[in-house]
Amino acid sequence: MQAMPKLLGDSWQSLRVWRVWLFLGVQDIKARFRRSAIGPLWILLNMSLFVVGAGVLYGVMINQPMKILLPYLVAGFTLWGFIVSSLTESGWAFVNAEGYIKQFCYPKQIYLMRTLVSSTIILLITLPAIIPVQLFFRTFSIVGWLLALPGLLLLLLAVLGHITVCAYLGVRFRDLPHAANGILQVAFFVTPIMYPARLLQERHLAWIYQLNPFYYLLEVARHPILQGTLAAPETYAGAVLYILLVWLLAGLVAKSLDSRVVILL
Amino acid sequence: MRDIYLRLRGVGMTFEGQTGVDDGLKAWLTRRFIKDPAKPQRYRVEALKDINLDINQGERVGLMGLNGAGKSTLLKVMAGIYPPTAGGVERRGHICPMFEFATGFEMNQSGWDNIRVRGLLLGMSPKEVESKLPEIAEFTELGEFLSYPVRTYSTGMFIRLAFAVSTSINPEILLLDEVMGAGDIRFAEKAKKRMFEFMEQGKILVFSSHNADLLATFCKRTIWLDKGRVVADGPTAEVTEMYRSMAAQ
């Protein structure tokens, strides 16, 4: 059987039943916080503690004014969380849906979209945490947030590609999420999240972020939010190039594993 | 009205894999880069071989055969859950599969939300689900338990919930895999009645059963599968007779 036309047909049908995956994704979030009184605020609380702690410490260490550093940390941290979950938790997207995949006929791509929905909701809860910080330091700019939209859209596309790759591979290699977690911990330190990219530049280590695809994904959204202007064209180009590569990989992985998913589960 | 049909042409289904090895990334990398003298054991099961079937609108077809003959696999191929490894399946009409009642729940969500999820996955629109909610809830007789997370449910309660949702839809092509006998005696009686009504509604019905009387009640046509092949395909009385005489040997 031709794998590619089936894959495209299935994906198209999945998009058309958006109500199903939207509902599943929203339910996942609701269920996750059902038994806690402050619900999703937990994520915010955790992050604020971390950012304030790290911000004060780092601010002194690398001699950065809080006014710049704190919004930078919050933005970097929330966006990074979004990327990480797309590469780790999504490895269970199909595995967790085993009971559904084996008894209902909807194409399994709906479980990829469900994962995208729930992690996007988390992002939408945490991202606005930048606003009070920006208001406090009087650096808030509505224009910047609007200019961040194309970047956020790119990020969304990249994340969907990640989810696809990881969900399929996660069925074949059940320990993938753990492996990915380890690698991402290293990636966290070599990506300008806790420190500005300029710091690497000054030490002639610019290649560390220039060769790091995550840097471009972060910057296309982070730069406009913080600076109020679009990111540099080459940043967008880097992000787009990376997305194309991820989607190419996603297509190859999906093509070779699509018919085996239900058997491997 | 459009025609509803199921067509299988030269369908084969082979399961391949390896036994006794760790399936993780670590194991794979080790095998890949360090030549492992202990080769993993491969297995190959031909669950279906060269199946050709035409099932047209209005037909009710029974599937019989010993355990492991390929009945469930055939139903899953018809449903599109298993992609066949040979041949092709053409289907026109909305498929309603009823294979399992004990899996596919969101354990931390309430009975109500699980009804919604199952309804959507079976192809109902959100509006339809909401309008059928009271009727489904009543049939399950789960009462206030519906507000509890389903991880507190017993097996019987899972079955009631899943059964009630599955039988509340309007099926075009209904595929059933030995799903009779749901729940306790009282519920089983009620379920049987509802099931029969439900089976009457299907424009195409394919169901597997070991119960010859049930097959005789519902199906003019019965297919006997053995070792993944169609042994006989014809009027129910004849096929069950052949099956019986084989089993008697």
CSV table of C-alpha atoms in Angstrom, one decimal, chain A residues 5-206:
chain,number,residue,atom,x,y,z
A,5,PRO,CA,-1.2,9.2,0.3
A,6,LYS,CA,-2.7,7.3,3.3
A,7,LEU,CA,-0.7,9.4,5.7
A,8,LEU,CA,-1.8,12.7,4.0
A,9,GLY,CA,-5.4,11.6,3.9
A,10,ASP,CA,-5.4,10.6,7.5
A,11,SER,CA,-3.8,13.9,8.5
A,12,TRP,CA,-6.4,15.8,6.6
A,13,GLN,CA,-9.2,13.9,8.2
A,14,SER,CA,-7.6,14.5,11.6
A,15,LEU,CA,-7.7,18.2,11.1
A,16,ARG,CA,-11.3,18.1,10.1
A,17,VAL,CA,-12.3,16.4,13.4
A,18,TRP,CA,-10.8,19.2,15.4
A,19,ARG,CA,-13.6,19.1,17.9
A,20,VAL,CA,-12.5,15.7,19.0
A,21,TRP,CA,-8.8,16.5,19.7
A,22,LEU,CA,-9.6,19.9,21.0
A,23,PHE,CA,-11.9,18.3,23.6
A,24,LEU,CA,-9.4,15.6,24.5
A,25,GLY,CA,-6.6,18.2,24.9
A,26,VAL,CA,-8.7,20.5,27.1
A,27,GLN,CA,-9.9,17.5,29.2
A,28,ASP,CA,-6.3,16.5,29.8
A,29,ILE,CA,-5.5,19.9,31.3
A,30,LYS,CA,-8.7,19.9,33.4
A,31,ALA,CA,-8.0,16.4,34.7
A,32,ARG,CA,-4.4,17.3,35.5
A,33,PHE,CA,-5.5,20.1,37.9
A,34,ARG,CA,-8.8,18.8,39.0
A,35,ARG,CA,-7.7,17.9,42.5
A,36,SER,CA,-5.7,21.0,43.3
A,37,ALA,CA,-7.4,24.1,44.6
A,38,ILE,CA,-5.3,26.6,42.7
A,39,GLY,CA,-5.0,24.4,39.6
A,40,PRO,CA,-2.8,25.7,36.8
A,41,LEU,CA,-1.5,28.4,39.1
A,42,TRP,CA,0.9,25.8,40.3
A,43,ILE,CA,2.9,26.0,37.2
A,44,LEU,CA,3.1,29.8,37.5
A,45,LEU,CA,4.0,29.6,41.2
A,46,ASN,CA,6.8,27.2,40.5
A,47,MET,CA,8.2,29.3,37.7
A,48,SER,CA,8.0,32.6,39.6
A,49,LEU,CA,9.9,31.1,42.5
A,50,PHE,CA,12.6,29.8,40.2
A,51,VAL,CA,12.8,32.9,38.2
A,52,VAL,CA,13.0,35.2,41.2
A,53,GLY,CA,15.6,33.0,42.8
A,54,ALA,CA,17.7,32.5,39.8
A,55,GLY,CA,17.2,36.1,38.6
A,56,VAL,CA,18.5,37.7,41.7
A,57,LEU,CA,21.5,35.3,41.9
A,58,TYR,CA,22.4,35.5,38.2
A,59,GLY,CA,21.8,39.2,38.1
A,60,VAL,CA,24.5,39.7,40.6
A,61,MET,CA,26.8,37.1,39.1
A,62,ILE,CA,26.7,38.3,35.5
A,63,ASN,CA,26.0,41.8,36.4
A,64,GLN,CA,22.8,42.3,34.6
A,65,PRO,CA,20.1,44.8,35.6
A,66,MET,CA,16.9,43.1,36.9
A,67,LYS,CA,14.9,45.2,34.5
A,68,ILE,CA,16.4,43.3,31.6
A,69,LEU,CA,17.1,40.0,33.2
A,70,LEU,CA,13.8,39.1,34.9
A,71,PRO,CA,11.5,39.4,31.8
A,72,TYR,CA,14.2,37.7,29.8
A,73,LEU,CA,14.3,34.7,32.2
A,74,VAL,CA,10.5,34.4,32.4
A,75,ALA,CA,10.1,34.5,28.6
A,76,GLY,CA,13.0,32.1,28.0
A,77,PHE,CA,11.8,29.7,30.6
A,78,THR,CA,8.2,29.4,29.5
A,79,LEU,CA,9.1,29.0,25.9
A,80,TRP,CA,11.8,26.5,26.7
A,81,GLY,CA,9.2,24.5,28.8
A,82,PHE,CA,7.0,24.3,25.7
A,83,ILE,CA,9.8,23.0,23.5
A,84,VAL,CA,10.9,20.5,26.2
A,85,SER,CA,7.4,19.0,26.6
A,86,SER,CA,7.1,18.6,22.8
A,87,LEU,CA,10.3,16.4,22.9
A,88,THR,CA,9.7,14.4,26.0
A,89,GLU,CA,6.1,14.0,27.1
A,90,SER,CA,4.9,13.6,23.5
A,91,GLY,CA,6.8,10.3,23.3
A,92,TRP,CA,3.8,8.9,25.2
A,93,ALA,CA,1.2,10.5,22.9
A,94,PHE,CA,0.4,7.2,21.1
A,95,VAL,CA,1.3,4.9,24.0
A,96,ASN,CA,-1.2,6.7,26.3
A,97,ALA,CA,-3.9,6.5,23.6
A,98,GLU,CA,-3.4,2.7,23.1
A,99,GLY,CA,-6.9,1.9,24.4
A,100,TYR,CA,-8.4,4.3,21.8
A,101,ILE,CA,-6.2,3.5,18.9
A,102,LYS,CA,-7.0,-0.2,19.2
A,103,GLN,CA,-10.8,0.2,19.2
A,104,PHE,CA,-11.8,3.4,17.4
A,105,CYS,CA,-11.3,4.2,13.7
A,106,TYR,CA,-10.2,7.8,13.8
A,107,PRO,CA,-6.8,8.3,12.3
A,108,LYS,CA,-4.2,8.3,15.0
A,109,GLN,CA,-2.9,11.8,14.1
A,110,ILE,CA,-5.7,13.2,16.3
A,111,TYR,CA,-3.6,12.1,19.3
A,112,LEU,CA,-0.8,14.2,18.1
A,113,MET,CA,-3.1,17.2,17.9
A,114,ARG,CA,-4.4,16.4,21.3
A,115,THR,CA,-0.9,16.6,22.7
A,116,LEU,CA,-0.3,19.9,20.8
A,117,VAL,CA,-3.5,21.3,22.4
A,118,SER,CA,-2.6,20.5,25.9
A,119,SER,CA,0.9,21.7,25.7
A,120,THR,CA,-0.2,24.9,24.0
A,121,ILE,CA,-2.7,25.5,26.8
A,122,ILE,CA,0.1,25.3,29.3
A,123,LEU,CA,2.1,27.8,27.3
A,124,LEU,CA,-0.9,30.2,27.2
A,125,ILE,CA,-1.2,30.0,30.9
A,126,THR,CA,2.5,30.6,31.6
A,127,LEU,CA,3.4,33.1,28.9
A,128,PRO,CA,1.3,36.0,30.2
A,129,ALA,CA,3.4,35.8,33.4
A,130,ILE,CA,5.8,38.0,31.5
A,131,ILE,CA,3.3,40.8,31.5
A,132,PRO,CA,3.2,41.7,35.2
A,133,VAL,CA,7.0,41.6,35.2
A,134,GLN,CA,7.1,43.9,32.2
A,135,LEU,CA,4.5,46.2,33.7
A,136,PHE,CA,6.5,46.4,36.9
A,137,PHE,CA,9.7,47.5,35.1
A,138,ARG,CA,7.6,49.6,32.6
A,139,THR,CA,8.9,47.7,29.6
A,140,PHE,CA,5.6,46.4,28.5
A,141,SER,CA,4.8,46.9,24.8
A,142,ILE,CA,1.6,45.7,23.1
A,143,VAL,CA,3.3,46.1,19.7
A,144,GLY,CA,6.0,43.7,20.8
A,145,TRP,CA,3.4,41.0,21.7
A,146,LEU,CA,1.7,41.5,18.4
A,147,LEU,CA,5.0,41.2,16.6
A,148,ALA,CA,5.7,38.0,18.4
A,149,LEU,CA,2.7,36.3,16.8
A,150,PRO,CA,4.6,35.1,13.7
A,151,GLY,CA,7.4,33.8,15.9
A,152,LEU,CA,4.9,32.0,18.1
A,153,LEU,CA,3.3,30.5,15.1
A,154,LEU,CA,6.7,29.2,13.9
A,155,LEU,CA,7.3,27.7,17.3
A,156,LEU,CA,3.9,26.0,17.2
A,157,LEU,CA,4.8,24.4,13.8
A,158,ALA,CA,8.2,23.3,15.2
A,159,VAL,CA,6.5,21.8,18.2
A,160,LEU,CA,4.0,19.9,16.1
A,161,GLY,CA,6.9,18.4,14.1
A,162,HIS,CA,8.7,17.4,17.4
A,163,ILE,CA,5.5,15.8,18.7
A,164,THR,CA,5.1,13.8,15.5
A,165,VAL,CA,8.7,12.5,15.5
A,166,CYS,CA,8.6,11.7,19.2
A,167,ALA,CA,5.2,10.1,19.3
A,168,TYR,CA,6.1,7.7,16.5
A,169,LEU,CA,9.5,6.9,17.8
A,170,GLY,CA,8.2,6.6,21.3
A,171,VAL,CA,6.0,3.7,20.3
A,172,ARG,CA,9.1,1.8,19.0
A,173,PHE,CA,11.5,2.9,21.7
A,174,ARG,CA,9.6,3.2,24.9
A,175,ASP,CA,12.6,4.7,26.8
A,176,LEU,CA,12.9,7.6,24.3
A,177,PRO,CA,11.3,10.3,26.6
A,178,HIS,CA,13.9,9.5,29.3
A,179,ALA,CA,16.8,9.7,26.8
A,180,ALA,CA,15.4,13.0,25.4
A,181,ASN,CA,15.2,14.4,28.9
A,182,GLY,CA,18.8,13.8,29.5
A,183,ILE,CA,19.9,15.4,26.2
A,184,LEU,CA,17.7,18.4,26.8
A,185,GLN,CA,19.2,19.0,30.1
A,186,VAL,CA,22.5,19.6,28.4
A,187,ALA,CA,20.8,21.6,25.7
A,188,PHE,CA,19.3,23.9,28.4
A,189,PHE,CA,22.8,25.0,29.4
A,190,VAL,CA,24.1,25.6,26.0
A,191,THR,CA,21.1,27.6,24.9
A,192,PRO,CA,20.8,31.3,25.9
A,193,ILE,CA,18.0,31.0,28.4
A,194,MET,CA,19.6,31.8,31.7
A,195,TYR,CA,22.1,34.2,30.2
A,196,PRO,CA,22.0,36.6,27.2
A,197,ALA,CA,23.5,35.4,23.9
A,198,ARG,CA,25.8,38.5,24.1
A,199,LEU,CA,27.7,36.8,26.9
A,200,LEU,CA,28.8,34.0,24.6
A,201,GLN,CA,29.6,36.5,21.9
A,202,GLU,CA,31.9,38.4,24.1
A,203,ARG,CA,33.9,35.2,24.9
A,204,HIS,CA,34.1,34.3,21.2
A,205,LEU,CA,31.7,31.4,21.7
A,206,ALA,CA,29.0,32.7,19.4
